[in-house]
Tab-separated table of C-alpha atoms in Angstrom:
chain	number	residue	atom	x	y	z
G	10	MET	CA	-13.380	-2.341	-12.142
G	11	GLN	CA	-10.360	-0.662	-13.738
G	12	ARG	CA	-10.660	2.230	-11.320
G	13	PHE	CA	-10.773	-0.029	-8.229
G	14	ALA	CA	-8.787	-3.110	-9.218
G	15	GLY	CA	-6.474	-1.582	-11.788
G	16	THR	CA	-2.854	-0.641	-11.567
G	17	ASN	CA	-3.615	3.009	-10.712
G	18	ASN	CA	-6.573	2.660	-8.357
G	19	GLY	CA	-5.413	5.315	-5.886
G	20	MET	CA	-6.587	8.318	-7.904
G	21	ILE	CA	-10.374	8.048	-7.812
G	22	ARG	CA	-12.234	9.869	-5.058
G	23	LEU	CA	-15.795	10.540	-3.974
G	24	CYS	CA	-17.313	13.521	-5.787
G	25	GLU	CA	-19.136	15.766	-3.313
G	26	GLU	CA	-19.710	18.634	-5.715
G	27	ILE	CA	-19.231	19.188	-9.422
G	28	PRO	CA	-16.217	21.442	-10.017
G	29	LYS	CA	-17.025	24.572	-12.003
G	30	LYS	CA	-14.366	23.719	-14.565
G	31	LEU	CA	-16.247	20.527	-15.518
G	32	ALA	CA	-18.927	21.719	-17.933
G	33	VAL	CA	-21.663	19.210	-17.155
G	34	THR	CA	-25.302	19.990	-16.454
G	35	PRO	CA	-28.050	17.982	-14.709
G	36	ALA	CA	-29.852	17.542	-18.026
G	37	MET	CA	-26.680	16.310	-19.720
G	38	LEU	CA	-26.112	13.601	-17.086
G	39	LYS	CA	-29.724	12.586	-16.424
G	40	PRO	CA	-29.829	9.706	-18.977
G	41	PHE	CA	-26.951	7.948	-17.169
G	42	LEU	CA	-28.135	8.310	-13.562
G	43	GLU	CA	-30.862	5.627	-13.559
G	44	LYS	CA	-33.558	7.100	-11.268
G	45	ASP	CA	-31.225	9.612	-9.630
G	46	THR	CA	-30.994	13.308	-10.242
G	47	LEU	CA	-27.555	14.894	-10.216
G	48	GLN	CA	-28.215	16.253	-6.737
G	49	SER	CA	-29.462	12.940	-5.335
G	50	ALA	CA	-26.488	11.110	-6.858
G	51	LEU	CA	-24.190	13.536	-5.038
G	52	SER	CA	-26.175	13.276	-1.802
G	53	TYR	CA	-26.191	9.467	-1.822
G	54	ASN	CA	-22.448	9.201	-2.535
G	55	ARG	CA	-22.884	7.687	-5.975
G	56	LEU	CA	-20.599	9.970	-7.974
G	57	PHE	CA	-16.815	9.718	-8.186
G	58	ILE	CA	-14.221	11.848	-9.905
G	59	ILE	CA	-10.673	11.749	-11.217
G	60	ASP	CA	-9.043	15.089	-11.981
G	61	HIS	CA	-5.644	14.922	-13.673
G	62	SER	CA	-4.976	18.660	-13.593
G	63	ILE	CA	-1.356	17.873	-12.741
G	64	LEU	CA	-0.827	16.913	-16.397
G	65	ASP	CA	-1.552	20.418	-17.692
G	66	ASP	CA	1.345	21.401	-20.003
G	67	CYS	CA	3.578	18.732	-18.490
G	68	ASN	CA	5.238	17.636	-21.724
G	69	LYS	CA	5.925	20.802	-23.677
G	70	GLU	CA	9.059	19.287	-25.214
G	71	SER	CA	7.360	16.069	-26.360
G	72	GLU	CA	5.783	15.638	-29.774
G	73	SER	CA	2.994	13.559	-28.237
G	74	VAL	CA	-0.145	15.096	-26.813
G	75	VAL	CA	-1.167	14.178	-23.292
G	76	CYS	CA	-4.507	15.443	-21.987
G	77	SER	CA	-5.215	16.826	-18.515
G	78	PRO	CA	-8.686	15.293	-18.199
G	79	ILE	CA	-11.501	15.224	-15.682
G	80	ALA	CA	-13.790	12.194	-15.577
G	81	LEU	CA	-16.995	11.559	-13.685
G	82	PHE	CA	-18.141	8.072	-12.644
G	83	TYR	CA	-21.495	6.794	-11.368
G	84	ARG	CA	-22.324	3.838	-9.111
G	85	ARG	CA	-25.293	2.032	-10.594
G	86	ASN	CA	-27.955	0.141	-8.697
G	87	ASP	CA	-26.048	-3.098	-9.310
G	88	ASP	CA	-22.976	-1.415	-7.705
G	89	THR	CA	-20.939	-1.327	-10.897
G	90	ILE	CA	-19.172	2.006	-11.320
G	91	VAL	CA	-19.047	3.383	-14.858
G	92	PRO	CA	-17.802	6.560	-16.578
G	93	ILE	CA	-20.549	9.016	-17.460
G	94	ALA	CA	-18.632	12.142	-18.522
G	95	ILE	CA	-15.110	12.934	-19.745
G	96	GLN	CA	-13.657	16.381	-20.388
G	97	LEU	CA	-10.193	15.990	-21.881
G	98	PHE	CA	-8.705	19.319	-20.776
G	99	GLN	CA	-9.173	21.523	-17.741
G	100	ASP	CA	-10.839	24.635	-19.150
G	101	PRO	CA	-14.323	24.425	-20.694
G	102	ALA	CA	-14.370	25.619	-24.298
G	103	ASP	CA	-16.102	24.991	-27.604
G	104	ASP	CA	-13.138	22.853	-28.666
G	105	ASN	CA	-13.069	21.023	-25.315
G	106	PRO	CA	-16.518	19.426	-25.024
G	107	VAL	CA	-17.753	16.962	-22.434
G	108	PHE	CA	-17.944	13.494	-23.963
G	109	LEU	CA	-20.799	11.207	-22.925
G	110	PRO	CA	-21.790	7.530	-23.307
G	111	SER	CA	-24.582	8.694	-25.645
G	112	ASP	CA	-22.084	10.091	-28.144
G	113	ASN	CA	-21.124	8.182	-31.263
G	114	LYS	CA	-19.686	4.798	-30.210
G	115	TYR	CA	-16.178	5.426	-31.515
G	116	THR	CA	-16.105	9.032	-30.327
G	117	TRP	CA	-16.826	7.785	-26.793
G	118	ILE	CA	-14.184	5.064	-27.152
G	119	LEU	CA	-11.637	7.678	-28.242
G	120	ALA	CA	-12.486	9.895	-25.268
G	121	LYS	CA	-11.991	6.948	-22.902
G	122	MET	CA	-8.709	6.032	-24.578
G	123	TRP	CA	-7.335	9.560	-24.270
G	124	PHE	CA	-8.415	9.648	-20.623
G	125	ASN	CA	-6.732	6.315	-19.931
G	126	ASN	CA	-3.617	7.475	-21.753
G	127	ALA	CA	-3.423	10.371	-19.311
G	128	ASP	CA	-4.067	8.033	-16.393
G	129	ALA	CA	-1.353	5.647	-17.606
G	130	ASN	CA	1.205	8.446	-17.661
G	131	VAL	CA	0.223	9.502	-14.139
G	132	HIS	CA	0.530	5.862	-13.104
G	133	GLN	CA	4.047	5.380	-14.451
G	134	SER	CA	5.417	8.771	-13.413
G	135	ILE	CA	3.785	9.375	-10.039
G	136	SER	CA	2.186	6.231	-8.632
G	137	HIS	CA	4.966	3.886	-9.756
G	138	LEU	CA	8.323	5.557	-10.428
G	139	GLY	CA	8.086	8.656	-8.262
G	140	TYR	CA	6.341	7.549	-5.118
G	141	THR	CA	7.495	3.986	-4.736
G	142	HIS	CA	10.906	3.631	-6.438
G	143	ILE	CA	12.413	7.091	-6.016
G	144	VAL	CA	10.981	8.214	-2.691
G	145	MET	CA	11.776	4.891	-1.016
G	146	GLU	CA	15.392	4.997	-2.192
G	147	GLY	CA	15.679	8.268	-0.300
G	148	PHE	CA	14.510	6.519	2.865
G	149	GLU	CA	16.991	3.707	2.243
G	150	VAL	CA	19.947	6.083	1.873
G	151	SER	CA	18.918	7.904	5.037
G	152	VAL	CA	18.709	4.630	6.998
G	153	HIS	CA	22.240	3.686	5.928
G	154	ARG	CA	23.468	7.158	6.793
G	155	HIS	CA	22.134	7.266	10.347
G	156	LEU	CA	21.527	3.751	11.695
G	157	ALA	CA	24.257	1.283	12.596
G	158	GLN	CA	23.927	-2.204	11.120
G	159	SER	CA	23.406	-3.525	14.641
G	160	HIS	CA	20.527	-1.122	15.323
G	161	PRO	CA	17.145	-2.877	15.757
G	162	MET	CA	15.375	-0.491	13.355
G	163	TYR	CA	18.041	-1.055	10.712
G	164	LYS	CA	17.437	-4.794	11.000
G	165	LEU	CA	13.681	-4.288	10.721
G	166	MET	CA	13.755	-2.106	7.613
G	167	LEU	CA	16.706	-3.413	5.586
G	168	PRO	CA	14.962	-6.555	4.225
G	169	HIS	CA	12.513	-4.201	2.519
G	170	PHE	CA	15.237	-2.212	0.737
G	171	VAL	CA	16.995	-5.218	-0.847
G	172	HIS	CA	17.617	-4.629	-4.596
G	173	LEU	CA	15.966	-1.180	-4.539
G	174	ALA	CA	19.044	0.911	-5.349
G	175	THR	CA	20.134	-1.611	-7.974
G	176	ILE	CA	16.809	-1.696	-9.796
G	177	ASN	CA	16.622	2.101	-9.716
G	178	GLU	CA	20.108	2.407	-11.198
G	179	LEU	CA	19.138	0.004	-13.969
G	180	ALA	CA	15.970	1.990	-14.640
G	181	LEU	CA	17.970	5.195	-14.999
G	182	ALA	CA	20.357	3.549	-17.442
G	183	ILE	CA	17.892	1.562	-19.549
G	184	LEU	CA	14.390	3.018	-19.176
G	185	LEU	CA	14.837	6.689	-18.284
G	186	ASN	CA	17.834	7.505	-20.456
G	187	GLU	CA	17.494	10.061	-23.244
G	188	GLY	CA	15.823	8.395	-26.210
G	189	GLY	CA	15.135	5.288	-24.143
G	190	PHE	CA	12.022	3.349	-23.179
G	191	VAL	CA	10.055	6.161	-21.510
G	192	ASP	CA	10.849	8.623	-24.296
G	193	THR	CA	9.695	6.061	-26.862
G	194	VAL	CA	6.518	4.574	-25.396
G	195	MET	CA	5.125	7.122	-22.895
G	196	SER	CA	3.358	10.321	-23.954
G	197	THR	CA	5.144	12.447	-21.369
G	198	GLY	CA	8.615	11.275	-22.295
G	199	THR	CA	11.324	11.214	-19.643
G	200	LYS	CA	11.391	14.982	-19.079
G	201	GLY	CA	7.633	15.063	-18.673
G	202	ALA	CA	7.759	12.156	-16.223
G	203	TYR	CA	10.292	13.968	-14.065
G	204	GLU	CA	8.211	17.130	-14.293
G	205	LEU	CA	5.179	15.256	-12.934
G	206	ILE	CA	7.207	13.830	-10.043
G	207	LYS	CA	8.445	17.337	-9.237
G	208	ARG	CA	4.914	18.774	-9.354
G	209	TYR	CA	3.547	16.073	-7.068
G	210	GLN	CA	6.287	16.385	-4.448
G	211	PRO	CA	4.618	19.291	-2.550
G	212	LYS	CA	1.362	17.288	-2.431
G	213	TRP	CA	2.593	13.839	-1.377
G	214	ARG	CA	2.467	13.110	2.366
G	215	LEU	CA	3.779	9.913	3.912
G	216	ASN	CA	1.049	9.851	6.570
G	217	VAL	CA	-1.726	10.235	3.973
G	218	ASP	CA	-0.705	9.273	0.438
G	219	GLY	CA	1.831	6.740	1.730
G	220	THR	CA	-0.482	5.304	4.397
G	221	LEU	CA	-3.251	3.126	2.974
G	222	PRO	CA	-6.075	3.675	5.510
G	223	ALA	CA	-5.455	7.431	5.490
G	224	SER	CA	-5.392	7.570	1.689
G	225	LEU	CA	-8.702	5.728	1.447
G	226	LYS	CA	-10.243	8.016	4.050
G	227	GLU	CA	-8.900	11.188	2.440
G	228	ARG	CA	-10.455	10.150	-0.879
G	229	LYS	CA	-13.622	9.088	1.008
G	230	VAL	CA	-13.688	5.609	-0.509
G	231	GLU	CA	-12.895	3.671	2.657
G	232	LYS	CA	-16.465	2.511	3.346
G	233	PRO	CA	-17.985	-0.542	1.604
G	234	GLU	CA	-21.344	1.213	1.452
G	235	VAL	CA	-19.737	3.895	-0.746
G	236	VAL	CA	-17.657	1.517	-2.905
G	237	PRO	CA	-18.956	-2.030	-2.368
G	238	ASP	CA	-16.564	-3.710	-4.798
G	239	TYR	CA	-12.992	-2.479	-4.237
G	240	PRO	CA	-10.732	-5.556	-4.380
G	241	PHE	CA	-7.502	-3.643	-3.813
G	242	ARG	CA	-8.866	-1.941	-0.698
G	243	GLU	CA	-10.230	-5.127	0.828
G	244	ASP	CA	-7.111	-7.222	0.238
G	245	ALA	CA	-4.440	-4.567	0.757
G	246	LEU	CA	-5.870	-3.550	4.132
G	247	LEU	CA	-5.297	-7.089	5.400
G	248	THR	CA	-1.599	-6.885	4.591
G	249	TYR	CA	-1.288	-3.284	5.779
G	250	ASN	CA	-2.755	-4.198	9.161
G	251	ALA	CA	-0.477	-7.239	9.422
G	252	ILE	CA	2.553	-5.024	8.765
G	253	LEU	CA	1.269	-2.497	11.296
G	254	GLN	CA	0.980	-5.185	13.985
G	255	TYR	CA	4.414	-6.574	13.084
G	256	VAL	CA	6.059	-3.162	13.374
G	257	THR	CA	4.151	-2.377	16.573
G	258	ASP	CA	5.274	-5.588	18.268
G	259	TYR	CA	8.860	-5.028	17.168
G	260	VAL	CA	9.045	-1.368	18.220
G	261	LEU	CA	7.512	-2.086	21.633
G	262	LEU	CA	10.071	-4.853	22.167
G	263	TYR	CA	13.009	-2.483	21.776
G	264	TYR	CA	11.397	0.696	23.106
G	265	PRO	CA	9.559	-0.108	26.350
G	266	SER	CA	8.686	3.586	26.757
G	267	ASP	CA	8.536	6.805	24.759
G	268	ASN	CA	11.404	8.090	26.880
G	269	VAL	CA	13.711	5.317	25.638
G	270	LEU	CA	12.872	6.329	22.075
G	271	SER	CA	13.521	9.998	22.776
G	272	GLN	CA	17.078	9.134	23.869
G	273	ASP	CA	17.932	7.087	20.765
G	274	TYR	CA	20.051	9.631	18.898
G	275	GLU	CA	20.475	7.408	15.814
G	276	VAL	CA	16.741	7.129	15.186
G	277	GLN	CA	16.194	10.784	16.073
G	278	ASN	CA	18.887	11.924	13.630
G	279	TRP	CA	17.287	9.736	10.972
G	280	ARG	CA	13.881	11.229	11.752
G	281	ALA	CA	15.226	14.781	11.494
G	282	GLU	CA	16.570	14.186	7.998
G	283	LEU	CA	13.303	12.823	6.610
G	284	ASP	CA	11.404	16.117	6.505
G	285	ARG	CA	14.371	18.495	6.471
G	286	PRO	CA	14.097	20.607	3.292
G	287	ILE	CA	15.948	19.258	0.271
G	288	GLU	CA	18.007	22.437	-0.048
G	289	LYS	CA	19.290	21.798	3.487
G	290	GLY	CA	20.317	18.220	2.794
G	291	GLY	CA	17.116	16.432	3.811
G	292	LEU	CA	14.580	14.328	1.938
G	293	GLY	CA	11.928	17.026	2.102
G	294	VAL	CA	9.170	14.465	2.685
G	295	LEU	CA	5.895	15.843	4.015
G	296	GLY	CA	3.681	14.047	6.515
G	297	ILE	CA	6.428	12.616	8.733
G	298	GLU	CA	5.010	12.057	12.197
G	299	GLY	CA	6.793	13.826	15.047
G	300	VAL	CA	7.334	17.213	16.678
G	301	ASN	CA	10.141	19.633	15.778
G	302	GLY	CA	11.997	17.014	13.781
G	303	LYS	CA	11.855	14.355	16.501
G	304	PHE	CA	9.821	11.298	17.374
G	305	THR	CA	8.072	12.050	20.661
G	306	SER	CA	6.116	8.798	20.819
G	307	ARG	CA	6.501	5.213	19.722
G	308	ASP	CA	3.278	5.505	17.728
G	309	GLN	CA	4.966	8.066	15.485
G	310	LEU	CA	7.883	5.742	14.766
G	311	ILE	CA	5.468	2.861	14.174
G	312	GLN	CA	3.477	4.894	11.659
G	313	VAL	CA	6.534	5.953	9.647
G	314	VAL	CA	8.136	2.501	9.538
G	315	THR	CA	4.827	0.787	8.714
G	316	SER	CA	4.323	3.118	5.756
G	317	ILE	CA	7.863	2.483	4.523
G	318	ILE	CA	7.554	-1.310	4.703
G	319	TYR	CA	4.058	-1.275	3.189
G	320	THR	CA	5.132	0.975	0.302
G	321	CYS	CA	8.209	-1.137	-0.459
G	322	SER	CA	6.173	-4.342	-0.486
G	323	ALA	CA	2.404	-4.301	-1.037
G	324	GLY	CA	2.266	-0.687	-2.204
G	325	HIS	CA	4.720	-1.313	-5.017
G	326	ALA	CA	3.121	-4.671	-5.858
G	327	GLY	CA	-0.216	-2.929	-6.365
G	328	VAL	CA	1.124	-0.499	-8.968
G	329	ASN	CA	3.601	-2.871	-10.627
G	330	PHE	CA	2.471	-6.441	-11.146
G	331	LYS	CA	-0.734	-5.744	-13.051
G	332	GLN	CA	1.042	-3.706	-15.705
G	333	TYR	CA	0.947	-6.356	-18.420
G	334	ASP	CA	-2.737	-7.065	-17.791
G	335	GLU	CA	-3.539	-3.356	-18.147
G	336	TYR	CA	-1.206	-2.156	-20.889
G	337	ALA	CA	-0.936	-5.164	-23.220
G	338	PHE	CA	-4.155	-4.410	-25.132
G	339	PRO	CA	-3.440	-0.878	-26.409
G	340	MET	CA	-7.059	0.270	-26.497
G	341	ASN	CA	-7.490	-0.583	-22.822
G	342	TYR	CA	-4.687	1.461	-21.280
G	343	PRO	CA	-2.614	3.192	-23.970
G	344	SER	CA	0.753	4.513	-22.851
G	345	LYS	CA	1.015	6.726	-25.915
G	346	MET	CA	-1.390	7.994	-28.560
G	347	ARG	CA	-0.927	9.262	-32.099
G	348	GLY	CA	-2.453	12.422	-33.470
G	349	LYS	CA	-4.649	14.748	-31.460
G	350	PRO	CA	-7.579	14.064	-29.121
G	351	PRO	CA	-11.091	14.796	-30.391
G	352	SER	CA	-12.016	18.456	-30.061
G	353	ASP	CA	-15.659	18.173	-31.073
G	354	LYS	CA	-18.486	15.665	-30.868
G	355	ARG	CA	-18.540	14.605	-34.505
G	356	SER	CA	-18.842	10.915	-35.252
G	357	HIS	CA	-15.674	8.865	-35.520
G	358	SER	CA	-15.025	5.460	-37.027
G	359	GLU	CA	-13.220	2.295	-36.047
G	360	ARG	CA	-10.442	3.403	-38.386
G	361	ASP	CA	-10.034	6.626	-36.385
G	362	VAL	CA	-9.619	4.576	-33.217
G	363	LEU	CA	-7.009	2.305	-34.780
G	364	GLN	CA	-5.070	5.258	-36.175
G	365	ALA	CA	-4.865	6.801	-32.693
G	366	ILE	CA	-3.032	3.782	-31.229
G	367	GLN	CA	0.756	4.048	-31.050
G	368	ASP	CA	2.611	2.262	-33.836
G	369	ARG	CA	3.274	-1.453	-33.666
G	370	SER	CA	7.030	-1.343	-33.066
G	371	ASP	CA	6.669	1.012	-30.092
G	372	HIS	CA	3.933	-1.160	-28.634
G	373	TYR	CA	6.078	-4.283	-29.008
G	374	GLN	CA	8.808	-2.486	-27.085
G	375	LEU	CA	6.290	-1.627	-24.371
G	376	LEU	CA	5.095	-5.244	-24.201
G	377	THR	CA	8.636	-6.550	-23.800
G	378	ILE	CA	9.416	-4.319	-20.829
G	379	ILE	CA	6.100	-4.555	-18.990
G	380	LYS	CA	6.080	-8.339	-19.354
G	381	ILE	CA	9.412	-8.426	-17.496
G	382	LEU	CA	8.233	-5.882	-14.916
G	383	SER	CA	5.086	-7.917	-14.242
G	384	GLU	CA	6.959	-11.134	-13.452
G	385	HIS	CA	7.052	-12.429	-9.860
G	386	SER	CA	10.425	-14.138	-10.229
G	387	PHE	CA	12.447	-11.438	-8.478
G	388	GLY	CA	12.710	-11.478	-4.687
G	389	LYS	CA	11.187	-13.699	-2.025
G	390	ALA	CA	7.622	-13.301	-0.792
G	391	LEU	CA	6.786	-10.921	2.024
G	392	GLY	CA	8.057	-12.186	5.375
G	393	ASN	CA	10.561	-14.629	3.843
G	394	PHE	CA	13.704	-12.547	3.811
G	395	GLU	CA	16.568	-13.056	1.365
G	396	VAL	CA	19.046	-11.617	3.849
G	397	LYS	CA	18.560	-12.324	7.547
G	398	TYR	CA	19.219	-9.393	9.821
G	399	ILE	CA	17.179	-10.449	12.852
G	400	PHE	CA	18.616	-13.103	15.190
G	401	GLU	CA	17.356	-12.238	18.691
G	402	GLN	CA	14.839	-14.885	19.772
G	403	LYS	CA	12.126	-12.479	20.944
G	404	ALA	CA	12.391	-10.590	17.681
G	405	LEU	CA	12.310	-13.857	15.717
G	406	ASP	CA	9.107	-14.769	17.536
G	407	ILE	CA	7.607	-11.534	16.231
G	408	VAL	CA	8.752	-12.361	12.695
G	409	ASN	CA	7.182	-15.820	12.948
G	410	LYS	CA	3.938	-14.311	14.204
G	411	PHE	CA	3.958	-12.011	11.164
G	412	ARG	CA	4.518	-14.952	8.821
G	413	ALA	CA	1.646	-16.870	10.393
G	414	GLU	CA	-0.662	-13.896	9.864
G	415	LEU	CA	0.387	-13.622	6.219
G	416	LYS	CA	-0.535	-17.288	5.715
G	417	LYS	CA	-4.006	-16.555	7.085
G	418	ILE	CA	-4.318	-13.595	4.723
G	419	HIS	CA	-3.330	-15.801	1.787
G	420	ALA	CA	-6.115	-18.238	2.701
G	421	THR	CA	-8.626	-15.402	3.079
G	422	ILE	CA	-7.785	-13.949	-0.326
G	423	GLN	CA	-7.983	-17.371	-1.972
G	424	GLU	CA	-11.450	-17.788	-0.465
G	425	ARG	CA	-12.503	-14.340	-1.693
G	426	ASN	CA	-11.210	-15.069	-5.180
G	427	SER	CA	-13.253	-18.252	-5.361
G	428	LYS	CA	-16.362	-16.049	-5.101
G	429	ARG	CA	-15.277	-13.076	-7.195
G	430	ALA	CA	-16.414	-12.684	-10.781
G	431	ILE	CA	-12.849	-11.609	-11.620
G	432	ARG	CA	-9.929	-12.850	-9.526
G	433	TYR	CA	-7.706	-10.285	-7.837
G	434	ASP	CA	-4.394	-11.889	-6.857
G	435	TYR	CA	-2.155	-8.855	-6.646
G	436	MET	CA	-2.392	-8.363	-2.875
G	437	ASP	CA	-1.921	-12.031	-2.004
G	438	PRO	CA	1.136	-12.075	0.319
G	439	ILE	CA	2.696	-15.019	-1.521
G	440	LEU	CA	2.867	-12.754	-4.611
G	441	ILE	CA	4.165	-9.649	-2.819
G	442	PRO	CA	7.965	-9.322	-2.668
G	443	ASN	CA	9.582	-7.863	0.445
G	444	SER	CA	11.076	-5.020	-1.534
G	445	ILE	CA	11.002	-3.087	-4.776
G	446	SER	CA	13.068	-5.657	-6.622
G	447	ILE	CA	11.795	-5.155	-10.177
């Protein structure tokens, strides 16, 4: 469930072929495939993969080791999805074996811990800091630069930027400062975290990675028959679709035709800046809908604004509010490890596992911060705005329709949770703030 209901559930994808750099064989995997062969498991969409190649040599200046692992997962007959192979670095070698569930118990635990340590550093650097906090602040600055406060699109988006610049400034001063929180408790350190964000920038696209249905489809995990139990997908899609309808209704109210949109120079200037290269003063964001730097249809504007509002609200909630649940027990999701990862398949002991966990004082520091970050006490729930920008009656009717839909979603999720073996509350609209406020 950690891969589909955890705080970094957007990395796993369907495995359609085994990459050559992952040194597994059919015979090696056969004991973990129930009645499947490797080929049938691939053919029946039962294998999944996470490849953290982006971590390769990302923290050269840090004393801590961070792996760049590849992990393979298998969907069993009971639909649980479990790890069946972990290679801790990218290139196959005698000192980089593939670890398996049949290995010594503590050797397998260590391999999983080192994999999750890598995943945790991707989570904090890319999924959380880079592509919610930082990228959305760029959108906020651009909105203020190009749209008048009286502009309908300004009024639509501003409630979802409340507190964002402030919380980012605090993070820079307290968490990302030299020798601060990230340097102390994360394997990458601050420089490594920024390096990961920089590496991911050419890959991140608003209309794919920042658009939930497209992200699920691109990773080929959108269908329940492929991943039957994916709580984040099932619940987050409800809120995404509600936001999409809200934005659609609002945009159509103020833009009765594509031609009206084409003549709105404020929105068009804003659009042009979004994907203009950074060296030319733009945000340099890929995947911005439009043609030649302009919106040519209302659907394009709807897509961009929906992705912004979703990312600032539900998207951030998904990667933020489960942090304490994931990180608090250090063996579950270690932010930092001591020593070096296993380089052979020899047997390890419980003592070896305990010695690999970061020291107590660093972990206490981690607990203090992530407990605060996981609190829901900052910002009002989605649809209940702290600052009111919308006053026109027809627009208010659209807001009220949105709020009514969110109430229905809350009831649906409560009903689902009453039947789930493990509750998943993180996409319940009453627990999703409007903005990145923590």
